[in-house]
Structures are given as C-alpha cells and as structure tokens.
Short mmCIF file of C-alpha atoms and ligand atoms in Angstrom, two decimals:
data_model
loop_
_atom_site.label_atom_id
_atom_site.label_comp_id
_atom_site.label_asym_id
_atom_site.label_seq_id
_atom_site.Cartn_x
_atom_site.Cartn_y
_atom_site.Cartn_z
CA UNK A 822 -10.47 -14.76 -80.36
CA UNK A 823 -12.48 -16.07 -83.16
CA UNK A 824 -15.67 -17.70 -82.83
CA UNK A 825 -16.67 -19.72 -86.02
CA UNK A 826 -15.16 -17.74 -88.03
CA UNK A 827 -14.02 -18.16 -91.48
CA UNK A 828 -9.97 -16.55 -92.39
CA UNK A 829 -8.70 -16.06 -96.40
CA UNK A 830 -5.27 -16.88 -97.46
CA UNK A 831 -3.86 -13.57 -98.25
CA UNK A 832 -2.46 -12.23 -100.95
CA UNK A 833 1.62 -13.69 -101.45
CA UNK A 834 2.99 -10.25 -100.14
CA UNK A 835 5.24 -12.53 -98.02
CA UNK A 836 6.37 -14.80 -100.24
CA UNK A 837 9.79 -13.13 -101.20
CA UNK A 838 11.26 -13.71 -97.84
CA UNK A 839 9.75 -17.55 -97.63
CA UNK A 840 11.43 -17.81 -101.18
CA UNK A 841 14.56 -16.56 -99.61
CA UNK A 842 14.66 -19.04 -97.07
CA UNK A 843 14.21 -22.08 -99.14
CA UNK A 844 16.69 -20.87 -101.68
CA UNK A 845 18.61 -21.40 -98.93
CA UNK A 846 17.20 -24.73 -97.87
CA UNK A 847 17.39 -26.04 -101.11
CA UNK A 848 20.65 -24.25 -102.67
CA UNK A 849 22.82 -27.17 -101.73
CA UNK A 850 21.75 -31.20 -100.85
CA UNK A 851 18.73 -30.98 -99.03
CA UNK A 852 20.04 -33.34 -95.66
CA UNK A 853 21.76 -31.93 -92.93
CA UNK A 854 23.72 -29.44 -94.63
CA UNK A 855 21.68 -27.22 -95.80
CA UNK A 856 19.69 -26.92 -92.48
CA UNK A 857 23.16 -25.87 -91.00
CA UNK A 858 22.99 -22.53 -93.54
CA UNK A 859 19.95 -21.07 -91.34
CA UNK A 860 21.97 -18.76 -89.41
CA UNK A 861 19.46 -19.55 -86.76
CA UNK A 862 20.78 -21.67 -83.75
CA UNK A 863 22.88 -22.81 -85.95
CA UNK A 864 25.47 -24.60 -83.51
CA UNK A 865 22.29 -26.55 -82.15
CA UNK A 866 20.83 -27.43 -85.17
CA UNK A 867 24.46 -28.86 -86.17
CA UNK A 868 24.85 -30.61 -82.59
CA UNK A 869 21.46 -32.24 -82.89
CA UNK A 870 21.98 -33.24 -86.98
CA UNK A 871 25.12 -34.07 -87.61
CA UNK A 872 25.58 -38.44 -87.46
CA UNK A 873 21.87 -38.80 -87.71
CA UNK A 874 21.90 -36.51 -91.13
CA UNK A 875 21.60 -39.62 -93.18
CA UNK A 876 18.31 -40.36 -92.22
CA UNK A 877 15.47 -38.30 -91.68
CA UNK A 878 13.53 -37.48 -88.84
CA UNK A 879 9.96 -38.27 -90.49
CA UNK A 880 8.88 -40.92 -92.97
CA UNK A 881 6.18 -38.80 -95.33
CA UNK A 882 3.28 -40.66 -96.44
CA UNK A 883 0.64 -39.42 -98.75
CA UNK A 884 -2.56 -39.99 -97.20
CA UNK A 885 -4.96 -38.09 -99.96
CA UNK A 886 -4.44 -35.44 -102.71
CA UNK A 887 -3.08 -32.40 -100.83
CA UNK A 888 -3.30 -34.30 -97.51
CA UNK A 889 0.13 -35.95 -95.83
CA UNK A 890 1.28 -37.76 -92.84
CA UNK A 891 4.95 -37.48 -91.31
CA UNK A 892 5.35 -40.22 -89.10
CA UNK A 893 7.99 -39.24 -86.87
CA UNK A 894 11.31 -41.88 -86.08
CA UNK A 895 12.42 -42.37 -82.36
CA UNK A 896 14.16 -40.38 -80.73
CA UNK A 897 15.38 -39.78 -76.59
CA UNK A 898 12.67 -37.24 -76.36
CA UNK A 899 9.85 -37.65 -78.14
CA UNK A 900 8.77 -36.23 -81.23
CA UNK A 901 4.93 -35.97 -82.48
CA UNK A 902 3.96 -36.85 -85.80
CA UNK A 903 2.73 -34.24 -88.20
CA UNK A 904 -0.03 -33.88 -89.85
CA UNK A 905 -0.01 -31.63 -93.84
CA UNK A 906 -2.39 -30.26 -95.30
CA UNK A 907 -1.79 -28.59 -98.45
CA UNK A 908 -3.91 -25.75 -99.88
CA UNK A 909 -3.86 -23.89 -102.94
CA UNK A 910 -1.94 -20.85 -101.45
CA UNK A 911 -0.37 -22.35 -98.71
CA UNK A 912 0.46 -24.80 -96.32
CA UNK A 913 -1.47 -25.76 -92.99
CA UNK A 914 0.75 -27.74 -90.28
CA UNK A 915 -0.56 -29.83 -87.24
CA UNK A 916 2.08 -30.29 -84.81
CA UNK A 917 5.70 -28.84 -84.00
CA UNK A 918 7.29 -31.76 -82.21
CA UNK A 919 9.73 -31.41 -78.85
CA UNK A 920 11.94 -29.25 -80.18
CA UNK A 921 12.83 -26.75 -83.42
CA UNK A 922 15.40 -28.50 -84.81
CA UNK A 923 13.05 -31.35 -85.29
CA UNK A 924 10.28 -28.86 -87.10
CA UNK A 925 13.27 -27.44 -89.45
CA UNK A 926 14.33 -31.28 -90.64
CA UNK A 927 9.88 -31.30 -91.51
CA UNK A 928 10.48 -27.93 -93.40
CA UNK A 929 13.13 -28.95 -95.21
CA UNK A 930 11.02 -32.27 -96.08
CA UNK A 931 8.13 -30.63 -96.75
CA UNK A 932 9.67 -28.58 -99.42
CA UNK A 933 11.94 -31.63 -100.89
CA UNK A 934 9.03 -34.29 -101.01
CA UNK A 935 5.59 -32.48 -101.04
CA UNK A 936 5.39 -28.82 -102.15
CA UNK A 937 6.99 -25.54 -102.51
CA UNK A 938 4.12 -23.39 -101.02
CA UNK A 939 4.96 -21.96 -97.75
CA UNK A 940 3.54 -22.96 -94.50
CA UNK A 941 0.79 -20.27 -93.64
CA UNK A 942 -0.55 -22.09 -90.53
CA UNK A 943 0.30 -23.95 -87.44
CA UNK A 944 -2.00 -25.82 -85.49
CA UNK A 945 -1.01 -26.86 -82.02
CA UNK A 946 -3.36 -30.07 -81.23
CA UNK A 947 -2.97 -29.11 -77.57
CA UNK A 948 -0.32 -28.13 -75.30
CA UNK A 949 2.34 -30.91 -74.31
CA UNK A 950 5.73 -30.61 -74.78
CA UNK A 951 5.58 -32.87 -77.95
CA UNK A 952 3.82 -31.50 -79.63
CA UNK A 953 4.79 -27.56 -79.55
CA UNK A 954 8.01 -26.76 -78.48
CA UNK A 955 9.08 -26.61 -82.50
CA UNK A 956 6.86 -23.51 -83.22
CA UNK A 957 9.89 -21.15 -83.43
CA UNK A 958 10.66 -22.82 -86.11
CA UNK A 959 7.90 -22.02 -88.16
CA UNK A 960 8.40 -18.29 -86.97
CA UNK A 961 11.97 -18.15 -87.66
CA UNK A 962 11.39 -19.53 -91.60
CA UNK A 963 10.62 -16.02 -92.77
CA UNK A 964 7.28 -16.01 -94.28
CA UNK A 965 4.05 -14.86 -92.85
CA UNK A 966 3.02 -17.33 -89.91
CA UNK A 967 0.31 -18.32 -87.44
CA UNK A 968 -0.12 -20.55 -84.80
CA UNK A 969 -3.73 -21.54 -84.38
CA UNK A 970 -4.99 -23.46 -80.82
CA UNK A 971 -8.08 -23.55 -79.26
CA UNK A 972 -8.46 -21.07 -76.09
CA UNK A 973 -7.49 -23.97 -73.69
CA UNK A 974 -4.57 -24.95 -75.12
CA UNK A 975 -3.31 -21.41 -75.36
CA UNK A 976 -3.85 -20.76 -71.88
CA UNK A 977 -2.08 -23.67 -70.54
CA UNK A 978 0.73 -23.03 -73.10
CA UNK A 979 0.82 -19.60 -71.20
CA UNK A 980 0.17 -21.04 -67.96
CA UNK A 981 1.70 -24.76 -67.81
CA UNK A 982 3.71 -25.16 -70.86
CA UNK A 983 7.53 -23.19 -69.81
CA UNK A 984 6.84 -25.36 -66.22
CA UNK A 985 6.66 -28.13 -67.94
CA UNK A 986 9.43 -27.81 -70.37
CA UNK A 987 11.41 -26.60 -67.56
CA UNK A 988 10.94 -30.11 -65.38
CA UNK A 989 11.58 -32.11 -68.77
CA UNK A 990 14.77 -29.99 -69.04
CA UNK A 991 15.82 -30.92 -65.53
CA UNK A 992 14.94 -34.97 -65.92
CA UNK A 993 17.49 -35.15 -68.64
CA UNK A 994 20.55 -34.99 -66.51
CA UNK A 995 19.30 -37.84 -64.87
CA UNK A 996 18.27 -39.69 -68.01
CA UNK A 997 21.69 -39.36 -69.11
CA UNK A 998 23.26 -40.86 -65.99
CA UNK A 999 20.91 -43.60 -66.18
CA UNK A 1000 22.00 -44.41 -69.84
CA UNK A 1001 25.46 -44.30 -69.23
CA UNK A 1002 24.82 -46.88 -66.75
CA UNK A 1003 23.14 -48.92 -68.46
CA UNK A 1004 25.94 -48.67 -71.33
CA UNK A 1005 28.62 -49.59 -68.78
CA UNK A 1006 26.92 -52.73 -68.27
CA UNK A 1007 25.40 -53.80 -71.37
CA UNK A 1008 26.07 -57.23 -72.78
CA UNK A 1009 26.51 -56.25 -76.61
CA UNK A 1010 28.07 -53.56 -78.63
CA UNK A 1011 24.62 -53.07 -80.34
CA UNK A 1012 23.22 -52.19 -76.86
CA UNK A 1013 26.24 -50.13 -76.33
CA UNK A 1014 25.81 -48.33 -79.68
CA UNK A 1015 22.21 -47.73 -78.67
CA UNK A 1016 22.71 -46.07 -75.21
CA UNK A 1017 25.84 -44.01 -76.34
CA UNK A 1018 23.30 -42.59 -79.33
CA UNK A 1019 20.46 -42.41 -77.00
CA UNK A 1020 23.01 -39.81 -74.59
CA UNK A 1021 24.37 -38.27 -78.01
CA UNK A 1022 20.08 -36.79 -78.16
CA UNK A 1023 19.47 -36.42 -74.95
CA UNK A 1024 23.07 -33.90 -75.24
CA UNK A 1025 21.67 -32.30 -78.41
CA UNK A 1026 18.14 -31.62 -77.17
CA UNK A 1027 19.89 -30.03 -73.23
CA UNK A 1028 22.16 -27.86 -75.65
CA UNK A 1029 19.59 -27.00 -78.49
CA UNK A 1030 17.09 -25.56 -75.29
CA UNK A 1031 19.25 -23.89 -72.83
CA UNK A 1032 17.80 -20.95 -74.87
CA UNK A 1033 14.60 -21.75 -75.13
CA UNK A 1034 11.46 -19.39 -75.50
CA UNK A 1035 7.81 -20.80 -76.35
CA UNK A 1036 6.01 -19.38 -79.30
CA UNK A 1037 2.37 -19.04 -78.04
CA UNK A 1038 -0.42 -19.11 -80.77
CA UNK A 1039 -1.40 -15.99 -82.34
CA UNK A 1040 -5.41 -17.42 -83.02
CA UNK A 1041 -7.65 -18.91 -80.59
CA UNK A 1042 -11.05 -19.85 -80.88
CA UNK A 1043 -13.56 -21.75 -78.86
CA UNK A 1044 -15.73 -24.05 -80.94
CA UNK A 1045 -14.46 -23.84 -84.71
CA UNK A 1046 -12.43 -22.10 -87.15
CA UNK A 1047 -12.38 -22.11 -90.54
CA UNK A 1048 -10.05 -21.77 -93.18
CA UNK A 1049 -10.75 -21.12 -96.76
CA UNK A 1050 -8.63 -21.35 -99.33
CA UNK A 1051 -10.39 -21.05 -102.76
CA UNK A 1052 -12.58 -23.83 -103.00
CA UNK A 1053 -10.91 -25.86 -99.91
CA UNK A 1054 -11.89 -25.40 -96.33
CA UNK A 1055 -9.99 -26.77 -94.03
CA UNK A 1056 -12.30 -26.81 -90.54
CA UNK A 1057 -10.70 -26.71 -86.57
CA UNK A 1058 -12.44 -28.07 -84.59
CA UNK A 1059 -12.84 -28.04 -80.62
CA UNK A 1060 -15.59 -30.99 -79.65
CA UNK A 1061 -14.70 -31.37 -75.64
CA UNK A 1062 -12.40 -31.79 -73.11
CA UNK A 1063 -10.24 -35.86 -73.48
CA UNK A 1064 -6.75 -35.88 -73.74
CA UNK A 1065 -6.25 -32.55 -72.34
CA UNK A 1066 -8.62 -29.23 -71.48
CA UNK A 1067 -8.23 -28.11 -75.51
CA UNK A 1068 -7.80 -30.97 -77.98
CA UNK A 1069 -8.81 -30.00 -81.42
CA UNK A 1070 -8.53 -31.70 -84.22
CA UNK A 1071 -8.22 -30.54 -88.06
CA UNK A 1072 -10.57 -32.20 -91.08
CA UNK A 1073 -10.67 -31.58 -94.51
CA UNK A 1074 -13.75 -32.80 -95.65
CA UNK A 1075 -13.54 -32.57 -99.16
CA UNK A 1076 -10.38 -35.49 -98.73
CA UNK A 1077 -12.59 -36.91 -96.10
CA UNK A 1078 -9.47 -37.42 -93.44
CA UNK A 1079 -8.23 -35.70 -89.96
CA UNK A 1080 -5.69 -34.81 -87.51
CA UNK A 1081 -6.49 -35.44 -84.58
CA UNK A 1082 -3.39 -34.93 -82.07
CA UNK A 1083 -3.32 -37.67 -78.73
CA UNK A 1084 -7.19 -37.97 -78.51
CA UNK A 1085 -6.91 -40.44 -80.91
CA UNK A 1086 -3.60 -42.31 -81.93
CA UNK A 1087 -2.28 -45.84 -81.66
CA UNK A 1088 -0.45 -45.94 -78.83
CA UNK A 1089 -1.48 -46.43 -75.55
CA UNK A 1090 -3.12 -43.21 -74.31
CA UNK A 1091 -1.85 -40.68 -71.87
CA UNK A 1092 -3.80 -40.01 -69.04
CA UNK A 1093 -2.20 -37.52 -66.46
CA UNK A 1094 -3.90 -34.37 -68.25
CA UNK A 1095 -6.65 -36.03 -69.49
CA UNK A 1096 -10.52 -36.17 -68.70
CA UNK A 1097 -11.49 -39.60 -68.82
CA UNK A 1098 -15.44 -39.68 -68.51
CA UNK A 1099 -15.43 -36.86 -71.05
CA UNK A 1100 -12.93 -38.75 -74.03
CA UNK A 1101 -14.96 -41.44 -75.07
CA UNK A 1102 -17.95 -38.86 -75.64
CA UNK A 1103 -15.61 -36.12 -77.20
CA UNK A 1104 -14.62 -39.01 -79.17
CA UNK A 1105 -17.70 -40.03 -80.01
CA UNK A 1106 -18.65 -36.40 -81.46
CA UNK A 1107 -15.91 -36.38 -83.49
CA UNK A 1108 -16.92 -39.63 -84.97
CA UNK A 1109 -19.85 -37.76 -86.45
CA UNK A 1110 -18.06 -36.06 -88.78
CA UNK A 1111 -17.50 -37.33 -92.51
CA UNK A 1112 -13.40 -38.84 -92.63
CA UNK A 1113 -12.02 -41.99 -93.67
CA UNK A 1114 -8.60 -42.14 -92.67
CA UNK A 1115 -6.82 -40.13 -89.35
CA UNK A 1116 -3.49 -38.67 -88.96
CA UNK A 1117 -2.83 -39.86 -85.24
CA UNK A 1118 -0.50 -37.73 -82.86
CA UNK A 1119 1.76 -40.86 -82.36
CA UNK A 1120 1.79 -44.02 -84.32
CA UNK A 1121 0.81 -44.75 -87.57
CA UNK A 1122 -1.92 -43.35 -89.94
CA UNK A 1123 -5.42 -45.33 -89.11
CA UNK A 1124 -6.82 -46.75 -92.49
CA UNK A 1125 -9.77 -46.65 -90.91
CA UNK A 1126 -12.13 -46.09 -87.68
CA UNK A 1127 -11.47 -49.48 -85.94
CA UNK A 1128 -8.42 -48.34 -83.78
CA UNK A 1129 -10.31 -45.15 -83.31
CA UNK A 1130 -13.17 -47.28 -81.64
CA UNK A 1131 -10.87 -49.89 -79.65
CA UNK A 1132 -9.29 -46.55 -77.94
CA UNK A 1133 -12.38 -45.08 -77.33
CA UNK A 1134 -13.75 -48.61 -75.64
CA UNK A 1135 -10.51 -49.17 -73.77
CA UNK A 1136 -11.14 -45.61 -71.86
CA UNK A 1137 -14.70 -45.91 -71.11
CA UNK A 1138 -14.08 -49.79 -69.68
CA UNK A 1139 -11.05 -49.16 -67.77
CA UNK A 1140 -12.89 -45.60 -66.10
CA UNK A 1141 -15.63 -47.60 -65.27
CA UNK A 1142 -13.25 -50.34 -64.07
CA UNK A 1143 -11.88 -48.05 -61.95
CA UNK A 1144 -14.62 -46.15 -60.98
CA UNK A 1145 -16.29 -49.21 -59.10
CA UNK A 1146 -13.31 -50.35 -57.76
CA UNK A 1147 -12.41 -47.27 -56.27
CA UNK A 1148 -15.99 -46.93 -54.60
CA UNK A 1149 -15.62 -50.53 -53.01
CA UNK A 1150 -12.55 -49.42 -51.48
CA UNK A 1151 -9.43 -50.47 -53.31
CA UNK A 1152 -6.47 -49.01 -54.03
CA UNK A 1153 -4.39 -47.91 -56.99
CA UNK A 1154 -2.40 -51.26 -56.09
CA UNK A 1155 -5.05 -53.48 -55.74
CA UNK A 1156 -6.77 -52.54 -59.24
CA UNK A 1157 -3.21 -52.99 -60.70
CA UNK A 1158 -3.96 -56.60 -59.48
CA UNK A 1159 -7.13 -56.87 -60.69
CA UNK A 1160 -7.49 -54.61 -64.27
CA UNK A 1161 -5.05 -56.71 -66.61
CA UNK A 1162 -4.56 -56.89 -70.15
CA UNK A 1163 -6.29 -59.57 -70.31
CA UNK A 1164 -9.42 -58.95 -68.39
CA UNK A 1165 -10.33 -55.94 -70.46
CA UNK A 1166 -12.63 -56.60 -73.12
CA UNK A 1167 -11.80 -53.90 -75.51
CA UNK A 1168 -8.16 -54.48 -75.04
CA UNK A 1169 -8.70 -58.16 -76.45
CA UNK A 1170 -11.20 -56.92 -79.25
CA UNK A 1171 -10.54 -56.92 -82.69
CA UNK A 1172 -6.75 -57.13 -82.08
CA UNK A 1173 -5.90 -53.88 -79.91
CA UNK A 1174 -3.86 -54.99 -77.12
CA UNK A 1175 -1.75 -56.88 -80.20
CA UNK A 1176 -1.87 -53.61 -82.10
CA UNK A 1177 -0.49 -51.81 -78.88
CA UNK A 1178 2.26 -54.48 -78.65
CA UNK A 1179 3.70 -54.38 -81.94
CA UNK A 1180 3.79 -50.86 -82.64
CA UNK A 1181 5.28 -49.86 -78.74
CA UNK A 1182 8.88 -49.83 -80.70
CA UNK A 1183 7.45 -47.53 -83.55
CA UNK A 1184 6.98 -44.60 -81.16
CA UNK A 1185 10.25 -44.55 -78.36
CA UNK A 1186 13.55 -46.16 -78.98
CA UNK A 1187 13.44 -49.30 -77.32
CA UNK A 1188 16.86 -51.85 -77.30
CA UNK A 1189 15.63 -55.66 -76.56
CA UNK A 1190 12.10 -56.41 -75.06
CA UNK A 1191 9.42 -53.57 -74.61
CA UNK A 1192 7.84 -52.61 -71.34
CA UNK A 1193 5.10 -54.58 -71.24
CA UNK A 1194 1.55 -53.38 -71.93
CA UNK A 1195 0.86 -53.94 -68.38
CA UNK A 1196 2.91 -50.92 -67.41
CA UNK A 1197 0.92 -48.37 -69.62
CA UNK A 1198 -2.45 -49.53 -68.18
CA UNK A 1199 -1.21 -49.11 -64.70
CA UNK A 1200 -0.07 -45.81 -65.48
CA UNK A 1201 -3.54 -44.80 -66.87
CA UNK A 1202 -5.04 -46.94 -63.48
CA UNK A 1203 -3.34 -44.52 -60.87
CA UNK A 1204 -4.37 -41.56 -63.54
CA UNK A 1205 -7.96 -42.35 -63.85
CA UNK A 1206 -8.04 -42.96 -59.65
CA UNK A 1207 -7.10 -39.76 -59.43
CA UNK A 1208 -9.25 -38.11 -62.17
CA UNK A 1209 -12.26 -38.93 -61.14
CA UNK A 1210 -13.56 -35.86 -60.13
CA UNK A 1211 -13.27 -34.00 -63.68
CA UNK A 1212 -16.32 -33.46 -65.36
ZN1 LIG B 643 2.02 -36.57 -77.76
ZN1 LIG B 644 -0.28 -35.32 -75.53
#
C-alpha cells in the first residue's frame, strides 16, 4: 500500500532483458511476424494475428511531447484504448485491453512509432474486463514491471475480475451461434464477410484464454501516487467512487493532459458497476485539476472539456430523472417511455447526443445501422433504478 507516496525510476539494471525482447520484436518487419517470435502463447498470438496482420490494432496519436493516445480499432470483444506516457527512463501505460495479444500488437507499436524505452508501469484505470485482461503481457516482455491500481480496483480484480472473465468466456459460444446465423441469412457478401470475421475473433479470443490467469497489480494506493522521473511527475490519482468502486485517473501536469479510463470517455457510459449520484461529483473534482486535453477509455481523444461536461450533465439529469420517477411509482418500463433522447437536456446540448451517434461505430464493429441511442439510455435507466441506494 502506498499512501501519497512518491516512487523513482530505478536504475536500468533490467534493461538487458527488455533489450532482448525487442531485438526480437524488431529483428524482422515489425507486423504480425515478429509478434509470432515471442515464444509466449505463441499459437494464440498467431490464431488471433494472422489475416488482420495488415492493420493494426491501435491508431497512435500524439497528444503532447512525451504524451500519446492509442485509439483502439473494433473488434468482437472489446478492446480499451491506451493511454502513453513517456518519461525520461521509462514508459508509463494506462490500460491492457481484453486480452494479451491485443497489449503485445501496443508493445510492438509502442516501440515502432513512439520510443524505445521500456514500459516500467501499468496502470489499470479500474477493473473490467477491457481494460485488464492484457497485463500478462506487460509481465511476460521481460523487463522490470508494475501494475499500479487503486485499492478498489485491486480488490475487485481479486474478488470479481476471474468471475467475470469467466461469464464473458461462456457468452461467446453463444455469440458465435448468433453470428453464424445472422451470416446464413445476410443479404450481401459484405455482411457475410463481416459476420464470418466477426466469428474468426470471437474463435481467436475463446482459444487465446482457455489458459488464462489474471495479473493482479503489484501497487495500490488509496488517494494518490506519485511518480517521479527526473524532472517529470506523473500523479495517480483516486478522486471517488463513478464508473466503478476505484476509478483513477493519470495526469501529467507539466503536458497539462489525462487518462482517465470509463469515468470520462465519449461513448455512452456504462452503468451496471457504477455509482451514479457520486460520478458527476467525482467528476467534478477531477475537473479541478490543471489539463487540457483527455485520453478517454473508449472513443476518441477530447480536445477539450466540453464532452467531459455533457457526460457529466447527462448522469446527474438522467439520476435525477430517475430518481423522481422511481419515487412516484414507475417502473423501469415506464421511464423507458418517458426519459428519451430527446427529452434530456444535456443529451441535446452542445451536440452530445449527435456526438454519441456518430462515433457508436468507432468503438464496436457495427455492419449497417447502429443500435439506436435509445438502447444505451435504457440500459443506464434500469441501471440507475437499481443503483439508487449507493452512496
Ligand atoms: Zn471500458
Ligand atoms: Zn469500464
């Protein structure tokens, strides 16, 4: 545990065996291939590569010096986006995605389009699926490694996380079925193409996690922790319970941006684990501090604060939406009814229900028309019903 603490790069002792690794990594073309070498599930890694080695799983951005964005591309399950930030001895990572072959593509992108320092640190934002299920990755790359989460997401990961990954494993089956159906009967050889791909990732992420084990973060702390790295400090930082029990997020304020996981991103949010009279003021304190531009869990980067604001407002309006209907008696139904797209304010302000709309494709493959917007904020209806009760 470490408390507002403050932790030192150390010395490169470890940097033969990192070096080792990305000779390997970058001894022949850096695609595909050359992930294959790792002898590390390497039948998985080559399952889940091989036709998609052409393009890369993440589209890197620079956001500011020493600060970059990989916006993850579609896939069956869902990847997060990562967040980099890159110090003068090493390299902090936010985010390991749904599974390692996914974090080995970022390594191997990492070290092809931003830098050749190793990765020293991985944060885990909080503890879905998405977002941590790469860490072996990370560990199996060689060098010396931590994952960093705050106390509540490392519980959960100990407590929730295998459950969970467990019941994702299971749904696949099922997803499969589904999208064989729906190839049987589609209407166009593009839609064809697209479910027989989608069943090619849902068979490459069942065979890269039969063997599956969680790597659980090796530094907790409550409130903050602090890394220095010559003159940079990069600070972690816990500000309340909204997405989930232990969001943190991770600013740099010397580049003035942040990382800040699913509390903030531009999709619509996700509710199930979240605390929804808490978010908008755990958004609100992170709002205080000194960024520009944020490296969202899903979605793209935010430019600036206005998405940031539109979320917040669309949480706080439809709890309180919810909150009075569910004290005059309605149901989950009857709100569904009643709580539209259009009747909420902040989902009509400055462009955000729009915003939602356009970038739905960005974050899940989607063939022909997305599910409409409607669908999400029923989904986070039924969720804030039934989260009333958190603090
Ligand atoms: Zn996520
Ligand atoms: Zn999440």
């Amino acid at each position: 545990m470490h408390d507002r603490s403050h932790h030192h790069f150390p010395s490169h002792h470890h940097l033969q065996s990192r070096r080792d690794f990305f000779r390997i990594l970058i001894g022949g073309p850096l695609a595909g291939a050359s992930i294959l070498e790792l002898a590390w599930h390497r039948a998985a890694w080559a399952r889940a590569l091989a036709p998609a080695a052409a393009a890369p799983l993440f589209e890197i951005e620079k956001v500011a010096d020493g600060v970059y964005f990989a916006q993850s591309r579609p896939q069956a399950e869902i990847n997060c986006n990562a967040a980099i930030f890159v110090n003068p001895s090493g390299v902090l990572v936010v985010d390991t995605h749904s599974k390692p072959s996914a974090a080995a593509w970022l390594i191997a992108q990492i070290k092809k389009e931003i830098t050749s320092k190793p990765v020293r640190y991985v944060v885990n934002s909080h503890f879905h699926w998405d977002h941590i299920q790469g860490n072996q990755a990370y560990r199996s790359s060689g060098g010396k490694i931590d994952f960093i989460a705050s106390q509540p997401t490392s519980q959960l990961m100990s407590d929730l996380a295998q459950r969970r990954f467990q019941a994702t494993l299971d749904e696949v089956p099922k997803q499969i079925d589904q999208m064989r159906i729906r190839a049987g009967k589609s209407s166009s050889a593009a839609e064809k193409a697209f479910c027989e791909e989608q069943v090619r990732q849902m068979q490459a992420y069942q065979s890269e996690m039969k063997n599956f084990t969680l790597e659980l973060p090796t530094i907790t702390f409550e409130k903050s922790y602090v890394i220095k790295d010559g003159a940079e400090e990069l600070h972690l930082e816990f500000h309340g319970r909204a997405h989930t029990a232990g969001d943190v997020v991770v600013f740099c304020p010397a580049k003035r941006a942040i990382a800040t996981g699913d509390m903030i991103h531009g999709a619509i949010p996700y509710m199930a684990d979240g605390f929804p009279r808490s978010w908008p003021k755990t958004i609100d304190s992170v709002a205080g501090l000194g960024f520009d531009k944020i490296c969202p869990g899903h979605g793209p980067v935010h430019q600036n604060r206005q998405l940031m604001i539109s979320m917040r407002n669309y949480i706080e309006e439809l709890t309180e939406k919810v909150e009075a209907g569910k004290k005059a008696g309605k149901s989950i139904a009857d709100l569904e009814k009643t709580i539209t797209v259009a009747s909420l304010k902040s989902m009509q302000s400055n462009g955000y229900s729009q915003f939602l709309r356009d970038n739905a494709f960005k974050h899940s493959p989607q063939f022909g028309p997305a599910k409409s917007l409607q669908t999400g904020v029923n989904a986070n209806i039924a969720d804030v019903y039934n989260s009333l009760e958190k603090p």
